Amino acid sequence: MKIGVPIEIKNNENRVGMTPSGVFELTKRNHTVYVQKNAGFNSGFLDEDYIEAGATILDTIEDVYATAEMIVKVKEPIAEEYGLIKEHHTVFTYFHFASSEPLTNAMIDSKAVCIAYETVEAEDGSLPLLIPMSEVAGRMSIQQGAKYLEKPIKGRGILLGGVPGVPPAKVLVLGAGIVGYQAAKMASGLGAQVTIMDINMKALRYVSDSMPNNVISEFSSEYNIRKHIKDADLIIGGVLIKGAKAPKLITRDMLKEMKPGAVMVDVAVDQGGCFETTKPTTHQDPTYVIDEVVHYSVANMPGAVPYTSTMALTNVTLPYVIKLANDGWKKACENNKALQKGLNIVNGKIVYKEIAEAFDLEFEKA
């Protein structure tokens, strides 16, 4: 198979869909890999590394799409790429269709096969290709939240861990999945007072058993959320419904109950966000303020730490890329139930129910 790895052209997206190690594994299986010039540079990989591993370097993104049968990316295609994706393509990347109707319609029109990292689902219900980026984003959410609590950038002027004689910040984490757990882990390590909320008692029991004493678990309800936002300094939104839009747990009217200078970090922004006032931002312009509350909602947070993120992501995506290359998408998905659940749009038809429901479009079983 001919596999293409383009440069990510989303704002400040520095990750790359494949490392030289991945190229080596594919070329030794007699596949051909085309990598766009400098695609790996911001993740620490030179063109020479790719060439040594067996890749062919192409100058432009147009060349990569025109030459390849399968495209391996990191982030969803943006408008400039829509016209490059054709019927013969299999595109393997994060799509997050439920948060973007224009992207959904563009991929339907392209008639390409769209396989989404975020809906590849293991037998136990886990999302193996989402976990590593959720781990990165969860940990980063606390780094970013701590920074934006500083006064020069309109925060409350609070040090997350406090100092002797001065109490630490109060951190509220919504969701006890991968993002929430990692956020609570980082916040507690810095000495903050952490409350983590979820409706999954199994997850809350795990938090309670494994976290230090400065982390308190509490069942999530609108009443409890309204109670905690009043004195929270930093709120992390880490709620996920597989393939669907995130629920709005903090509404616009709730902001007036919060402290001036409090910070909200919405890690669920890729799926529409779990705060009503969330709108996607970029690393270049990451925050905005509504009702004196600082909002941070960068849609590709892990892109700021591309070496760590690329390595973590490609460690888990490569086995699936090899399956797709060896067998073709149809046979690979027939033989691998996890990969089959990654099918979102196939030849102009939506085959993932939650995407169809998000936009009231027709659903057809794969």
Short mmCIF file of C-alpha atoms in Angstrom, two decimals:
data_model
loop_
_atom_site.label_atom_id
_atom_site.label_comp_id
_atom_site.label_asym_id
_atom_site.label_seq_id
_atom_site.Cartn_x
_atom_site.Cartn_y
_atom_site.Cartn_z
CA MET A 1 0.00 0.00 0.00
CA LYS A 2 1.02 3.61 -0.60
CA ILE A 3 0.85 5.50 2.69
CA GLY A 4 1.07 9.29 3.00
CA VAL A 5 2.11 11.35 6.02
CA PRO A 6 1.37 15.08 5.49
CA ILE A 7 2.39 18.06 7.62
CA GLU A 8 -0.31 19.01 10.13
CA ILE A 9 -1.49 22.47 9.11
CA LYS A 10 -3.84 23.21 12.01
CA ASN A 11 -2.67 26.22 14.03
CA ASN A 12 0.38 25.30 16.14
CA GLU A 13 -0.11 21.58 15.59
CA ASN A 14 3.43 20.26 15.84
CA ARG A 15 2.80 16.52 16.02
CA VAL A 16 3.25 14.12 13.10
CA GLY A 17 1.29 11.00 12.23
CA MET A 18 4.25 8.65 11.93
CA THR A 19 7.81 8.40 13.25
CA PRO A 20 10.81 7.00 11.34
CA SER A 21 10.35 3.82 13.40
CA GLY A 22 6.85 3.44 11.95
CA VAL A 23 8.15 4.01 8.44
CA PHE A 24 10.74 1.26 8.99
CA GLU A 25 8.07 -1.22 10.15
CA LEU A 26 5.92 -0.51 7.08
CA THR A 27 8.66 -0.49 4.46
CA LYS A 28 10.07 -3.80 5.68
CA ARG A 29 6.59 -5.21 4.94
CA ASN A 30 6.95 -3.91 1.35
CA HIS A 31 4.66 -0.89 1.74
CA THR A 32 5.67 2.52 0.37
CA VAL A 33 5.61 5.53 2.69
CA TYR A 34 5.55 9.11 1.41
CA VAL A 35 6.34 11.80 3.98
CA GLN A 36 5.90 15.50 3.31
CA LYS A 37 9.09 17.54 3.57
CA ASN A 38 9.71 18.65 7.19
CA ALA A 39 6.58 16.86 8.45
CA GLY A 40 8.41 15.54 11.48
CA PHE A 41 10.69 18.51 12.16
CA ASN A 42 8.69 20.02 15.04
CA SER A 43 8.46 16.61 16.71
CA GLY A 44 12.24 16.19 16.53
CA PHE A 45 12.48 14.00 13.39
CA LEU A 46 14.49 15.09 10.36
CA ASP A 47 13.79 14.19 6.73
CA GLU A 48 17.08 12.29 6.79
CA ASP A 49 15.70 10.08 9.58
CA TYR A 50 12.69 9.20 7.45
CA ILE A 51 14.80 8.57 4.35
CA GLU A 52 17.11 6.28 6.32
CA ALA A 53 14.03 4.34 7.49
CA GLY A 54 12.88 3.89 3.89
CA ALA A 55 10.48 6.79 3.23
CA THR A 56 10.23 8.92 0.13
CA ILE A 57 10.09 12.68 0.83
CA LEU A 58 7.58 14.74 -1.18
CA ASP A 59 7.66 18.53 -1.33
CA THR A 60 4.00 19.49 -0.94
CA ILE A 61 0.85 18.38 0.84
CA GLU A 62 -0.84 18.13 -2.57
CA ASP A 63 1.83 15.64 -3.69
CA VAL A 64 1.26 13.48 -0.59
CA TYR A 65 -2.52 13.28 -1.02
CA ALA A 66 -2.25 12.73 -4.78
CA THR A 67 0.24 9.85 -4.37
CA ALA A 68 -1.06 7.98 -1.32
CA GLU A 69 -3.92 5.51 -0.86
CA MET A 70 -3.97 5.79 2.93
CA ILE A 71 -3.38 9.05 4.78
CA VAL A 72 -2.09 8.83 8.36
CA LYS A 73 -2.50 12.08 10.31
CA VAL A 74 -2.94 13.40 13.82
CA LYS A 75 -5.69 16.03 13.68
CA GLU A 76 -8.87 16.27 11.64
CA PRO A 77 -8.46 17.73 8.14
CA ILE A 78 -9.12 21.46 8.01
CA ALA A 79 -10.88 23.32 5.18
CA GLU A 80 -7.72 23.65 3.05
CA GLU A 81 -7.44 19.86 2.97
CA TYR A 82 -11.05 18.99 2.16
CA GLY A 83 -10.53 19.17 -1.60
CA LEU A 84 -7.41 16.96 -1.41
CA ILE A 85 -9.29 13.98 0.04
CA LYS A 86 -10.72 11.72 -2.67
CA GLU A 87 -12.85 8.61 -2.98
CA HIS A 88 -9.86 6.27 -3.16
CA HIS A 89 -8.45 7.48 0.18
CA THR A 90 -8.55 5.81 3.57
CA VAL A 91 -7.92 8.54 6.16
CA PHE A 92 -6.79 7.42 9.63
CA THR A 93 -6.68 10.26 12.17
CA TYR A 94 -8.55 12.00 14.97
CA PHE A 95 -11.77 13.34 13.43
CA HIS A 96 -14.13 14.35 16.29
CA PHE A 97 -16.95 14.63 13.73
CA ALA A 98 -19.68 15.32 16.29
CA SER A 99 -18.22 18.76 16.98
CA SER A 100 -18.04 19.89 13.32
CA GLU A 101 -20.84 19.65 10.78
CA PRO A 102 -18.76 21.26 7.96
CA LEU A 103 -16.05 18.57 8.40
CA THR A 104 -18.71 15.83 8.49
CA ASN A 105 -20.34 17.08 5.28
CA ALA A 106 -16.96 17.50 3.55
CA MET A 107 -15.95 13.90 4.31
CA ILE A 108 -19.37 12.62 3.19
CA ASP A 109 -18.90 14.50 -0.09
CA SER A 110 -15.36 13.14 -0.53
CA LYS A 111 -16.65 9.52 -0.38
CA ALA A 112 -13.39 8.58 1.40
CA VAL A 113 -13.16 5.97 4.16
CA CYS A 114 -12.74 7.85 7.43
CA ILE A 115 -11.44 5.85 10.40
CA ALA A 116 -11.29 7.86 13.63
CA TYR A 117 -8.68 7.21 16.29
CA GLU A 118 -11.05 8.35 19.01
CA THR A 119 -13.73 5.70 18.34
CA VAL A 120 -11.47 2.66 17.97
CA GLU A 121 -12.76 0.69 20.94
CA ALA A 122 -11.31 -2.34 22.73
CA GLU A 123 -13.45 -5.20 24.07
CA ASP A 124 -13.42 -3.72 27.57
CA GLY A 125 -14.87 -0.44 26.28
CA SER A 126 -11.59 1.48 26.53
CA LEU A 127 -10.40 3.75 23.72
CA PRO A 128 -6.77 2.71 23.12
CA LEU A 129 -5.94 5.44 20.60
CA LEU A 130 -7.49 8.21 22.70
CA ILE A 131 -5.90 7.21 26.01
CA PRO A 132 -2.34 8.51 25.41
CA MET A 133 -3.51 11.94 24.23
CA SER A 134 -6.01 12.09 27.10
CA GLU A 135 -3.12 11.39 29.46
CA VAL A 136 -1.09 14.22 27.93
CA ALA A 137 -4.04 16.64 27.87
CA GLY A 138 -5.06 15.80 31.44
CA ARG A 139 -1.58 16.50 32.75
CA MET A 140 -1.21 19.63 30.59
CA SER A 141 -4.55 21.01 31.80
CA ILE A 142 -3.05 21.56 35.24
CA GLN A 143 0.15 23.11 33.85
CA GLN A 144 -1.90 25.53 31.77
CA GLY A 145 -4.45 26.16 34.51
CA ALA A 146 -1.70 26.98 37.02
CA LYS A 147 -0.15 29.42 34.55
CA TYR A 148 -3.41 31.21 33.75
CA LEU A 149 -4.23 31.62 37.44
CA GLU A 150 -1.39 34.16 37.50
CA LYS A 151 -2.47 37.80 37.77
CA PRO A 152 -0.66 39.19 34.67
CA ILE A 153 -2.89 37.00 32.51
CA LYS A 154 -6.12 37.94 34.32
CA GLY A 155 -6.12 35.01 36.76
CA ARG A 156 -6.83 35.18 40.49
CA GLY A 157 -3.17 35.49 41.38
CA ILE A 158 -3.02 32.20 43.27
CA LEU A 159 -0.17 29.70 43.46
CA LEU A 160 -1.69 26.28 42.92
CA GLY A 161 0.10 24.59 45.82
CA GLY A 162 0.14 27.57 48.18
CA VAL A 163 3.04 28.02 50.64
CA PRO A 164 3.41 27.40 54.38
CA GLY A 165 0.84 29.57 56.13
CA VAL A 166 -1.17 30.22 52.93
CA PRO A 167 -3.79 27.68 51.72
CA PRO A 168 -3.45 26.09 48.28
CA ALA A 169 -5.82 26.62 45.34
CA LYS A 170 -9.03 24.63 45.08
CA VAL A 171 -9.25 22.55 41.91
CA LEU A 172 -12.51 21.03 40.66
CA VAL A 173 -12.16 18.22 38.11
CA LEU A 174 -15.27 17.17 36.18
CA GLY A 175 -14.91 13.60 35.00
CA ALA A 176 -12.88 10.78 36.53
CA GLY A 177 -11.81 9.15 33.27
CA ILE A 178 -8.30 9.31 31.83
CA VAL A 179 -8.21 13.12 31.54
CA GLY A 180 -9.70 13.72 34.97
CA TYR A 181 -7.55 11.15 36.72
CA GLN A 182 -4.33 12.55 35.24
CA ALA A 183 -5.40 16.12 36.02
CA ALA A 184 -6.15 15.20 39.64
CA LYS A 185 -2.83 13.39 39.87
CA MET A 186 -0.89 16.46 38.71
CA ALA A 187 -2.89 18.93 40.79
CA SER A 188 -2.54 16.86 43.95
CA GLY A 189 1.19 16.46 43.33
CA LEU A 190 1.52 20.24 43.27
CA GLY A 191 -0.29 20.43 46.60
CA ALA A 192 -3.69 21.75 45.49
CA GLN A 193 -6.93 20.83 47.22
CA VAL A 194 -8.71 18.69 44.60
CA THR A 195 -12.32 17.58 44.21
CA ILE A 196 -13.02 15.15 41.36
CA MET A 197 -16.59 14.41 40.25
CA ASP A 198 -18.20 11.72 38.12
CA ILE A 199 -21.40 9.67 37.86
CA ASN A 200 -19.40 6.44 37.56
CA MET A 201 -19.02 5.00 41.06
CA LYS A 202 -16.42 2.47 39.90
CA ALA A 203 -14.21 5.34 38.70
CA LEU A 204 -14.76 7.28 41.92
CA ARG A 205 -13.85 4.24 44.03
CA TYR A 206 -10.62 3.88 42.06
CA VAL A 207 -9.81 7.56 42.63
CA SER A 208 -10.58 7.23 46.32
CA ASP A 209 -8.39 4.14 46.70
CA SER A 210 -5.40 5.39 44.69
CA MET A 211 -5.15 9.15 45.21
CA PRO A 212 -3.53 11.00 48.12
CA ASN A 213 -5.58 12.59 50.89
CA ASN A 214 -5.78 15.99 49.21
CA VAL A 215 -8.06 14.48 46.51
CA ILE A 216 -11.74 14.08 47.41
CA SER A 217 -14.17 12.20 45.17
CA GLU A 218 -17.80 13.24 44.94
CA PHE A 219 -20.78 12.08 42.91
CA SER A 220 -21.56 14.51 40.09
CA SER A 221 -24.89 16.31 39.91
CA GLU A 222 -25.93 19.80 38.89
CA TYR A 223 -26.53 20.65 42.55
CA ASN A 224 -23.05 19.49 43.59
CA ILE A 225 -21.37 21.24 40.65
CA ARG A 226 -23.16 24.50 41.48
CA LYS A 227 -22.00 24.15 45.08
CA HIS A 228 -18.32 23.61 44.20
CA ILE A 229 -17.89 26.23 41.46
CA LYS A 230 -18.50 29.00 44.02
CA ASP A 231 -15.09 28.51 45.64
CA ALA A 232 -13.14 26.74 42.89
CA ASP A 233 -10.03 28.52 41.62
CA LEU A 234 -9.43 26.13 38.70
CA ILE A 235 -11.99 23.92 36.95
CA ILE A 236 -10.99 21.15 34.55
CA GLY A 237 -13.60 19.79 32.13
CA GLY A 238 -12.73 16.21 31.17
CA VAL A 239 -16.04 14.59 30.27
CA LEU A 240 -16.37 12.23 27.29
CA ILE A 241 -19.30 10.46 25.65
CA LYS A 242 -17.84 8.19 22.96
CA GLY A 243 -18.18 9.75 19.53
CA ALA A 244 -20.86 12.22 20.69
CA LYS A 245 -21.00 15.83 21.82
CA ALA A 246 -19.97 16.47 25.40
CA PRO A 247 -22.73 17.46 27.86
CA LYS A 248 -22.79 21.10 29.03
CA LEU A 249 -22.07 20.78 32.76
CA ILE A 250 -21.37 24.46 33.44
CA THR A 251 -23.83 26.90 31.87
CA ARG A 252 -23.42 30.60 31.16
CA ASP A 253 -25.58 31.61 34.13
CA MET A 254 -23.29 29.67 36.51
CA LEU A 255 -20.27 31.88 35.72
CA LYS A 256 -21.63 34.73 37.85
CA GLU A 257 -21.44 32.40 40.87
CA MET A 258 -17.69 31.92 40.39
CA LYS A 259 -14.77 33.91 41.76
CA PRO A 260 -13.38 36.67 39.52
CA GLY A 261 -10.17 35.39 37.95
CA ALA A 262 -11.09 31.72 38.27
CA VAL A 263 -9.85 29.59 35.36
CA MET A 264 -11.76 26.97 33.36
CA VAL A 265 -9.83 24.54 31.16
CA ASP A 266 -12.10 22.57 28.80
CA VAL A 267 -10.26 19.46 27.62
CA ALA A 268 -13.54 18.25 26.02
CA VAL A 269 -13.41 21.09 23.46
CA ASP A 270 -12.72 18.59 20.62
CA GLN A 271 -16.17 17.11 21.26
CA GLY A 272 -17.91 20.47 21.57
CA GLY A 273 -16.85 21.24 25.15
CA CYS A 274 -18.51 20.59 28.50
CA PHE A 275 -18.91 24.29 29.34
CA GLU A 276 -21.66 26.26 27.57
CA THR A 277 -19.28 29.19 27.03
CA THR A 278 -16.54 27.07 25.43
CA LYS A 279 -15.29 28.02 21.99
CA PRO A 280 -12.19 26.47 20.39
CA THR A 281 -9.00 28.50 20.76
CA THR A 282 -5.42 28.06 19.57
CA HIS A 283 -1.99 27.95 21.20
CA GLN A 284 -1.39 31.33 19.57
CA ASP A 285 -4.45 32.89 21.26
CA PRO A 286 -5.43 30.38 23.96
CA THR A 287 -7.71 32.26 26.34
CA TYR A 288 -10.67 34.61 26.55
CA VAL A 289 -12.60 36.06 29.50
CA ILE A 290 -16.36 35.92 30.08
CA ASP A 291 -17.90 37.35 33.26
CA GLU A 292 -14.37 37.71 34.72
CA VAL A 293 -13.75 33.96 34.33
CA VAL A 294 -10.71 32.96 32.25
CA HIS A 295 -11.48 30.27 29.64
CA TYR A 296 -8.74 28.05 28.15
CA SER A 297 -10.03 25.79 25.39
CA VAL A 298 -7.22 24.95 22.99
CA ALA A 299 -8.45 22.18 20.72
CA ASN A 300 -5.07 20.51 20.28
CA MET A 301 -3.40 20.86 23.68
CA PRO A 302 -0.93 17.96 23.16
CA GLY A 303 0.38 19.73 20.05
CA ALA A 304 2.39 22.00 22.37
CA VAL A 305 4.51 19.04 23.52
CA PRO A 306 4.94 17.32 20.15
CA TYR A 307 7.81 14.97 20.94
CA THR A 308 6.06 13.39 23.92
CA SER A 309 2.69 13.41 22.16
CA THR A 310 3.91 11.99 18.85
CA MET A 311 5.78 9.17 20.54
CA ALA A 312 2.84 8.34 22.82
CA LEU A 313 0.33 8.43 19.96
CA THR A 314 2.30 6.48 17.37
CA ASN A 315 3.15 3.77 19.92
CA VAL A 316 -0.54 2.83 19.87
CA THR A 317 -1.60 3.73 16.32
CA LEU A 318 1.17 1.88 14.47
CA PRO A 319 -0.19 -1.67 14.99
CA TYR A 320 -3.51 -0.55 13.46
CA VAL A 321 -1.75 1.23 10.58
CA ILE A 322 0.09 -2.02 9.82
CA LYS A 323 -3.20 -3.98 9.84
CA LEU A 324 -4.82 -1.49 7.47
CA ALA A 325 -1.80 -1.51 5.15
CA ASN A 326 -1.47 -5.30 5.11
CA ASP A 327 -5.14 -6.17 4.65
CA GLY A 328 -6.86 -3.06 3.28
CA TRP A 329 -9.51 -1.24 5.32
CA LYS A 330 -12.37 -3.63 4.61
CA LYS A 331 -10.66 -6.88 5.59
CA ALA A 332 -8.78 -5.23 8.47
CA CYS A 333 -12.04 -3.94 9.96
CA GLU A 334 -13.78 -7.29 9.45
CA ASN A 335 -10.99 -9.08 11.30
CA ASN A 336 -10.54 -6.51 14.09
CA LYS A 337 -13.61 -5.43 16.05
CA ALA A 338 -11.78 -2.53 17.72
CA LEU A 339 -10.78 -1.11 14.33
CA GLN A 340 -14.28 -1.70 12.96
CA LYS A 341 -15.65 0.67 15.62
CA GLY A 342 -13.26 3.30 14.26
CA LEU A 343 -15.25 3.45 11.00
CA ASN A 344 -17.14 6.77 11.01
CA ILE A 345 -17.86 7.64 7.37
CA VAL A 346 -17.56 5.16 4.50
CA ASN A 347 -18.11 6.05 0.83
CA GLY A 348 -20.39 8.96 1.61
CA LYS A 349 -22.40 7.24 4.34
CA ILE A 350 -22.30 7.85 8.12
CA VAL A 351 -21.73 4.49 9.81
CA TYR A 352 -21.28 5.74 13.40
CA LYS A 353 -24.62 6.34 15.08
CA GLU A 354 -23.64 9.21 17.41
CA ILE A 355 -22.38 11.32 14.49
CA ALA A 356 -25.65 10.90 12.59
CA GLU A 357 -27.59 11.81 15.74
CA ALA A 358 -25.47 14.92 16.35
CA PHE A 359 -26.60 16.47 13.04
CA ASP A 360 -29.86 14.60 12.45
CA LEU A 361 -28.39 12.84 9.41
CA GLU A 362 -29.03 9.36 8.05
CA PHE A 363 -27.17 6.48 9.71
CA GLU A 364 -26.23 3.29 7.92
CA LYS A 365 -24.72 0.32 9.73
CA ALA A 366 -21.22 -0.62 8.52
#
